[in-house]
Amino acid sequence: MAVRYELIKTCKQTGARLGKLHTPHGTIDTPVFMPVGTQATVKTMSPEELKAMGAGIILSNTYHLFLRPGHEIVREAGGLHGFMNWDRAILTDSGGFQVFSLSNLRKITEEGVSFRSHLNGEKLFIGPEEATHIQNALGADIFMAFDECAPYPAEYDYVQKSMERTTRWAERCLKAHTRPNEQALFGIVQGGMYHDLRAQSARDLVSMDFPGYAIGGLSVGEPFSLMYEVLESTVPLLPTGKPRYLMGVGSPDALIDGAIRGIDMFDCVLPTRIARNGTCMTSQGRLVIRNAKYARDFTPLDPNCDCYTCKNYTRAYIRHLVKSEETFGIRLTTYHNLHFLVKLMENVRQAIAEDRLQDFRDQFFAQYGLGEDRSF
Ligand SMILES: [Zn+2]
């Protein structure tokens, strides 16, 4: 088996899990946040910088790489690891989410999804076999079953049909997978906000014995409280010996509260996307560096942060760069935001190890509301 999860301990205060994910490209301590490199690059960051901040696994998007440069070129380059010169672990998503959110004129059938490329309008088709074939060529350590992520809100009947089809697609992905010793295929639990559908999806996927399970279809516009309710009913149905991955979640508060609910892996474009507008994650909440009050602020973005950006540059300078649309400005904010989440998860793991994650959460939230805003 390509990937193996080792449960080290659970936090006595919260039930959060401390673990290790053994992959062909290194062992990752969990819970972990995975930076997103959509186009086989985490925007503006070099692999060396990602390593320096402690990132052990990054995510890349199948849909984008399928359209450009094409998975066969990536295969010829030695897979994503060789292509982008990253020798640590990689996870690819199935392309399903992007096919539904980015492409035009989609038509879903039992076979798969016909769509037009958002780049040039070309007519294309991806089904479970194609998604698996493409991801086998990309060669990530972990890849995802092709799924439909139902929108929120959605009617029960629609979500049920979509979830059941996603389960049948997962079975076809397993059959089409040609590299099980090198790449781990994770199943994705769907079922919207309906607890019984989530339970059915989890049961059916667990019976197929995937090496790991993702929870998809959350963080799609529903309130956090509803997401946590779904996690609380779904996570206990997943096997304790396998990793659990909550897709598309990356705000600092949700990482802590997700870990408390038994999640081991997270990914989100949030830290990198907001960095490009000059919005920073800090221990006191959101900081919008463009604001005039930082024009003469010669302190770091976050006085509690020891990242490259905060050790070397001031708010005033970063504000100037971002307002002048200098690339170096968004490199600095991106570095800081990613480092902030990587460090946050290090602290979460330390707190689990010492059975004090609830205390850590209380301290974190006491400070986190002090800044401009705690939401992103
Ligand atoms: Zn920093």
XYZ file of C-alpha atoms and ligand atoms in Angstrom:
377
model
C 0.000 0.000 0.000
C 1.353 3.426 -0.995
C 0.287 5.389 2.063
C -0.043 4.263 5.665
C -1.561 6.189 8.557
C -0.156 5.686 12.046
C -2.248 6.963 14.953
C 0.137 8.159 17.662
C -2.417 9.299 20.248
C -5.677 11.124 20.786
C -5.892 14.283 22.895
C -7.532 13.534 26.251
C -9.067 17.027 26.330
C -10.640 17.012 22.862
C -10.309 13.675 21.055
C -8.155 15.251 18.301
C -5.713 12.831 16.668
C -1.950 13.049 16.475
C -0.626 10.860 13.689
C 1.912 10.173 11.005
C 1.142 9.721 7.340
C 3.822 7.603 5.688
C 4.053 8.285 1.930
C 6.560 7.360 -0.803
C 7.868 10.936 -0.491
C 8.309 11.247 3.234
C 6.401 11.042 6.485
C 3.991 13.846 7.368
C 2.953 14.694 10.912
C -0.815 15.155 11.199
C -3.048 17.112 11.593
C -1.538 18.922 8.618
C -2.403 21.851 6.374
C -1.533 21.316 2.697
C -0.708 24.443 0.633
C -2.408 24.464 -2.774
C -0.351 24.612 -5.956
C -3.098 24.630 -8.580
C -0.855 24.812 -11.670
C 1.975 22.641 -10.264
C 3.244 25.693 -8.364
C 2.212 27.287 -5.091
C 1.830 30.773 -6.536
C 5.026 32.869 -6.066
C 6.717 30.287 -3.777
C 9.682 28.127 -4.763
C 9.817 24.506 -3.552
C 12.846 25.502 -1.451
C 10.807 28.190 0.316
C 7.978 25.740 0.988
C 10.461 23.316 2.496
C 12.052 26.052 4.597
C 8.682 26.832 6.187
C 8.114 23.140 6.939
C 5.557 22.097 4.304
C 5.699 18.323 3.783
C 2.811 17.896 1.360
C 1.209 20.144 -1.233
C -1.875 19.809 -3.390
C -2.255 20.237 -7.134
C -5.331 20.399 -9.347
C -6.026 17.682 -11.912
C -8.477 19.765 -13.953
C -5.963 22.560 -14.549
C -3.054 20.238 -15.379
C -5.251 18.133 -17.676
C -6.088 21.282 -19.677
C -2.564 22.678 -19.550
C 0.133 21.418 -20.097
C -1.652 18.020 -20.354
C -1.020 14.977 -18.154
C 1.090 13.192 -20.793
C 3.693 15.976 -20.675
C 3.764 15.724 -16.869
C 4.163 11.939 -17.125
C 7.092 12.368 -19.544
C 8.709 14.785 -17.062
C 8.687 12.029 -14.427
C 5.330 12.915 -12.918
C 4.545 16.025 -10.906
C 7.491 15.462 -8.545
C 9.984 15.610 -11.403
C 8.112 18.254 -13.372
C 8.019 20.808 -10.540
C 11.149 19.664 -8.684
C 9.314 18.839 -5.448
C 10.579 15.710 -3.692
C 8.105 15.740 -0.797
C 4.535 14.404 -0.913
C 1.840 15.586 -3.348
C -1.925 15.119 -3.399
C -4.034 15.732 -6.499
C -7.760 16.390 -6.411
C -9.920 14.509 -8.891
C -10.869 17.433 -11.094
C -14.509 16.980 -10.197
C -14.827 20.158 -8.157
C -13.228 22.332 -10.875
C -15.206 20.716 -13.694
C -18.331 21.779 -11.860
C -17.149 25.195 -10.729
C -15.013 26.470 -13.645
C -15.964 24.811 -16.905
C -18.835 25.734 -19.194
C -21.848 23.817 -20.530
C -21.530 20.799 -18.272
C -23.601 17.699 -18.859
C -23.546 15.004 -16.195
C -24.426 11.426 -17.063
C -23.711 8.109 -15.398
C -20.611 7.888 -17.604
C -19.091 11.173 -16.437
C -19.131 14.868 -17.260
C -18.954 16.549 -20.683
C -17.820 20.133 -20.522
C -16.036 22.914 -22.363
C -12.613 24.111 -21.263
C -12.720 27.492 -19.523
C -9.475 28.327 -21.388
C -10.414 27.791 -25.039
C -13.902 26.293 -25.195
C -12.640 22.873 -26.318
C -15.195 20.086 -25.787
C -13.894 17.571 -23.246
C -15.043 14.639 -21.139
C -13.900 13.343 -17.750
C -15.395 10.311 -16.059
C -14.044 8.162 -13.236
C -11.742 6.189 -15.559
C -10.352 9.352 -17.189
C -9.820 11.070 -13.808
C -7.931 8.004 -12.569
C -5.903 7.681 -15.760
C -4.929 11.378 -15.619
C -3.980 11.158 -11.935
C -1.971 7.962 -12.489
C 0.004 9.978 -15.062
C 0.448 12.950 -12.696
C 1.827 10.481 -10.155
C 0.897 12.164 -6.852
C 1.348 10.128 -3.662
C -2.355 10.536 -2.925
C -5.135 11.117 -5.427
C -8.855 11.493 -5.181
C -11.816 9.559 -6.560
C -13.887 11.446 -9.149
C -16.902 12.917 -7.401
C -19.689 15.401 -7.733
C -19.661 18.054 -5.045
C -23.325 19.037 -4.667
C -23.964 22.768 -4.237
C -25.359 24.328 -1.067
C -28.229 24.555 -0.559
C -29.565 21.605 -2.576
C -32.692 19.468 -2.413
C -32.538 16.085 -0.706
C -33.418 14.122 -3.865
C -30.693 15.810 -5.882
C -28.047 15.276 -3.206
C -29.086 11.633 -2.803
C -28.790 10.876 -6.535
C -25.487 12.755 -6.732
C -24.049 10.974 -3.686
C -25.086 7.535 -4.957
C -23.513 8.245 -8.340
C -20.344 9.466 -6.601
C -20.202 6.109 -4.786
C -20.550 4.188 -8.071
C -17.861 6.419 -9.598
C -15.567 5.675 -6.627
C -15.872 1.965 -7.358
C -14.949 2.569 -11.008
C -11.928 4.662 -9.924
C -10.702 1.771 -7.767
C -10.986 -0.607 -10.748
C -9.206 1.790 -13.112
C -6.312 2.502 -10.711
C -3.104 0.996 -12.148
C -0.485 2.092 -9.560
C -1.812 1.073 -6.103
C 1.689 0.369 -4.768
C 2.886 3.903 -5.572
C -0.258 6.000 -5.267
C -3.058 5.913 -2.687
C -6.603 6.531 -3.945
C -8.857 8.211 -1.367
C -12.656 8.004 -1.450
C -14.724 11.173 -0.928
C -17.741 11.128 1.374
C -20.557 13.280 -0.028
C -24.196 13.733 0.974
C -24.522 17.485 1.442
C -25.867 18.605 4.798
C -28.081 15.500 5.188
C -26.802 13.283 7.972
C -28.420 10.076 6.712
C -26.950 10.563 3.220
C -23.510 11.268 4.710
C -23.823 8.088 6.777
C -24.790 6.012 3.748
C -21.931 7.483 1.700
C -19.417 6.795 4.492
C -20.640 3.213 4.990
C -20.544 2.396 1.270
C -17.067 3.878 0.775
C -15.645 2.258 3.921
C -16.826 -1.127 2.620
C -14.609 -0.540 -0.454
C -11.572 -0.234 1.853
C -9.850 2.903 0.550
C -6.464 3.774 2.126
C -7.928 7.136 3.199
C -11.159 9.124 3.226
C -11.951 12.701 2.378
C -15.031 14.609 3.412
C -16.080 16.700 0.440
C -18.985 19.045 -0.203
C -18.353 21.136 2.924
C -17.138 24.729 3.155
C -19.363 25.484 0.146
C -21.224 28.415 1.682
C -22.933 26.789 4.659
C -22.401 28.242 8.161
C -19.462 26.784 10.113
C -21.856 25.444 12.757
C -23.578 23.278 10.127
C -20.220 22.030 8.809
C -19.228 20.983 12.344
C -22.548 19.152 12.826
C -21.902 17.171 9.641
C -18.347 16.394 10.759
C -19.540 15.248 14.172
C -21.948 12.751 12.627
C -19.679 11.619 9.754
C -16.166 11.325 11.204
C -17.066 8.594 13.734
C -18.198 6.392 10.809
C -14.697 6.425 9.286
C -12.085 3.833 10.292
C -9.640 5.038 12.965
C -6.679 3.462 11.159
C -7.077 5.580 8.015
C -6.435 9.301 7.433
C -9.372 11.743 7.219
C -9.120 14.733 4.943
C -11.472 17.726 5.100
C -11.414 19.315 1.653
C -11.326 23.063 1.046
C -10.994 24.256 4.637
C -8.158 26.603 5.591
C -9.250 29.391 7.927
C -7.254 29.256 11.170
C -10.285 28.786 13.435
C -11.692 25.976 11.253
C -8.346 24.149 11.241
C -8.378 23.996 15.030
C -12.067 23.107 15.266
C -11.699 20.530 12.465
C -8.765 18.854 14.243
C -10.867 18.722 17.414
C -13.467 16.799 15.405
C -10.927 14.185 14.296
C -9.689 15.568 10.969
C -6.060 14.828 9.963
C -5.605 16.732 6.678
C -6.798 20.076 5.313
C -6.224 22.093 2.142
C -7.441 25.468 0.940
C -6.488 28.245 -1.485
C -7.498 30.787 1.180
C -4.034 31.729 2.573
C -2.473 32.151 -0.868
C -5.516 33.783 -2.509
C -6.022 36.443 0.160
C -2.252 37.068 0.293
C -2.413 38.282 -3.299
C -4.856 41.019 -2.217
C -2.628 41.899 0.714
C -4.779 40.231 3.373
C -2.798 38.506 6.093
C -3.599 35.902 8.736
C -2.219 36.874 12.126
C -2.525 35.657 15.702
C -4.918 38.581 16.254
C -7.088 37.874 13.209
C -7.264 39.412 9.751
C -4.884 42.210 8.766
C -5.503 44.175 5.540
C -2.102 45.612 4.735
C -3.462 48.188 2.253
C -5.145 50.115 5.071
C -3.778 53.632 5.590
C -3.056 53.045 9.260
C -0.088 50.852 8.314
C 1.667 53.541 6.209
C 4.079 54.385 9.056
C 3.869 51.079 10.917
C 7.424 49.784 11.109
C 6.522 46.597 13.017
C 6.205 43.097 11.492
C 2.916 41.723 10.069
C 2.544 39.599 13.201
C 4.785 40.271 16.217
C 4.278 36.631 17.277
C 5.483 35.222 13.940
C 9.071 34.176 13.239
C 8.737 33.680 9.466
C 11.121 35.099 6.865
C 8.716 37.976 6.134
C 8.171 38.964 9.749
C 11.854 38.654 10.656
C 12.947 40.989 7.843
C 10.200 43.360 6.677
C 7.771 45.898 8.121
C 4.062 46.482 7.571
C 4.888 49.881 6.035
C 7.228 48.356 3.442
C 4.896 45.468 2.575
C 1.988 47.922 2.273
C 4.052 50.019 -0.146
C 4.955 46.956 -2.260
C 1.371 45.638 -2.385
C -0.048 49.055 -3.277
C 2.621 49.448 -5.992
C 1.699 45.987 -7.323
C 5.256 44.797 -6.857
C 5.562 40.994 -7.071
C 7.822 40.920 -4.032
C 4.945 42.238 -1.924
C 2.686 39.267 -2.632
C 5.610 36.896 -2.214
C 6.068 38.276 1.309
C 2.370 38.071 2.242
C 2.084 34.576 0.705
C 5.132 33.356 2.612
C 3.752 34.732 5.866
C 0.220 33.289 5.442
C 1.467 29.806 4.565
C 4.004 29.852 7.369
C 1.264 31.011 9.746
C -0.879 27.937 8.984
C 2.038 25.487 8.938
C 3.146 26.831 12.343
C -0.434 26.822 13.644
C -0.695 23.100 12.858
C 2.663 22.482 14.547
C 1.250 24.127 17.657
C -1.965 22.099 17.362
C 0.076 18.876 17.185
C 2.143 19.902 20.207
C -1.054 20.655 22.137
C -2.528 17.246 21.216
C 0.691 15.553 22.335
C 0.351 17.286 25.697
C -3.429 16.737 26.043
C -4.174 20.474 26.110
C -5.755 21.285 22.732
C -8.853 22.790 24.384
C -6.631 25.153 26.410
C -4.713 26.018 23.239
C -8.000 26.723 21.434
C -9.216 28.998 24.252
C -5.954 30.970 24.234
C -5.949 31.208 20.433
C -9.508 32.549 20.248
C -8.952 34.994 23.121
C -6.307 36.758 20.981
C -7.779 36.041 17.574
C -10.758 38.373 17.980
C -8.572 41.346 18.871
C -7.557 42.244 15.317
C -9.624 43.846 12.581
C -11.801 40.837 11.972
C -11.743 37.121 12.626
C -13.439 36.094 9.412
C -11.913 35.818 5.934
Zn 5.209 36.006 9.453
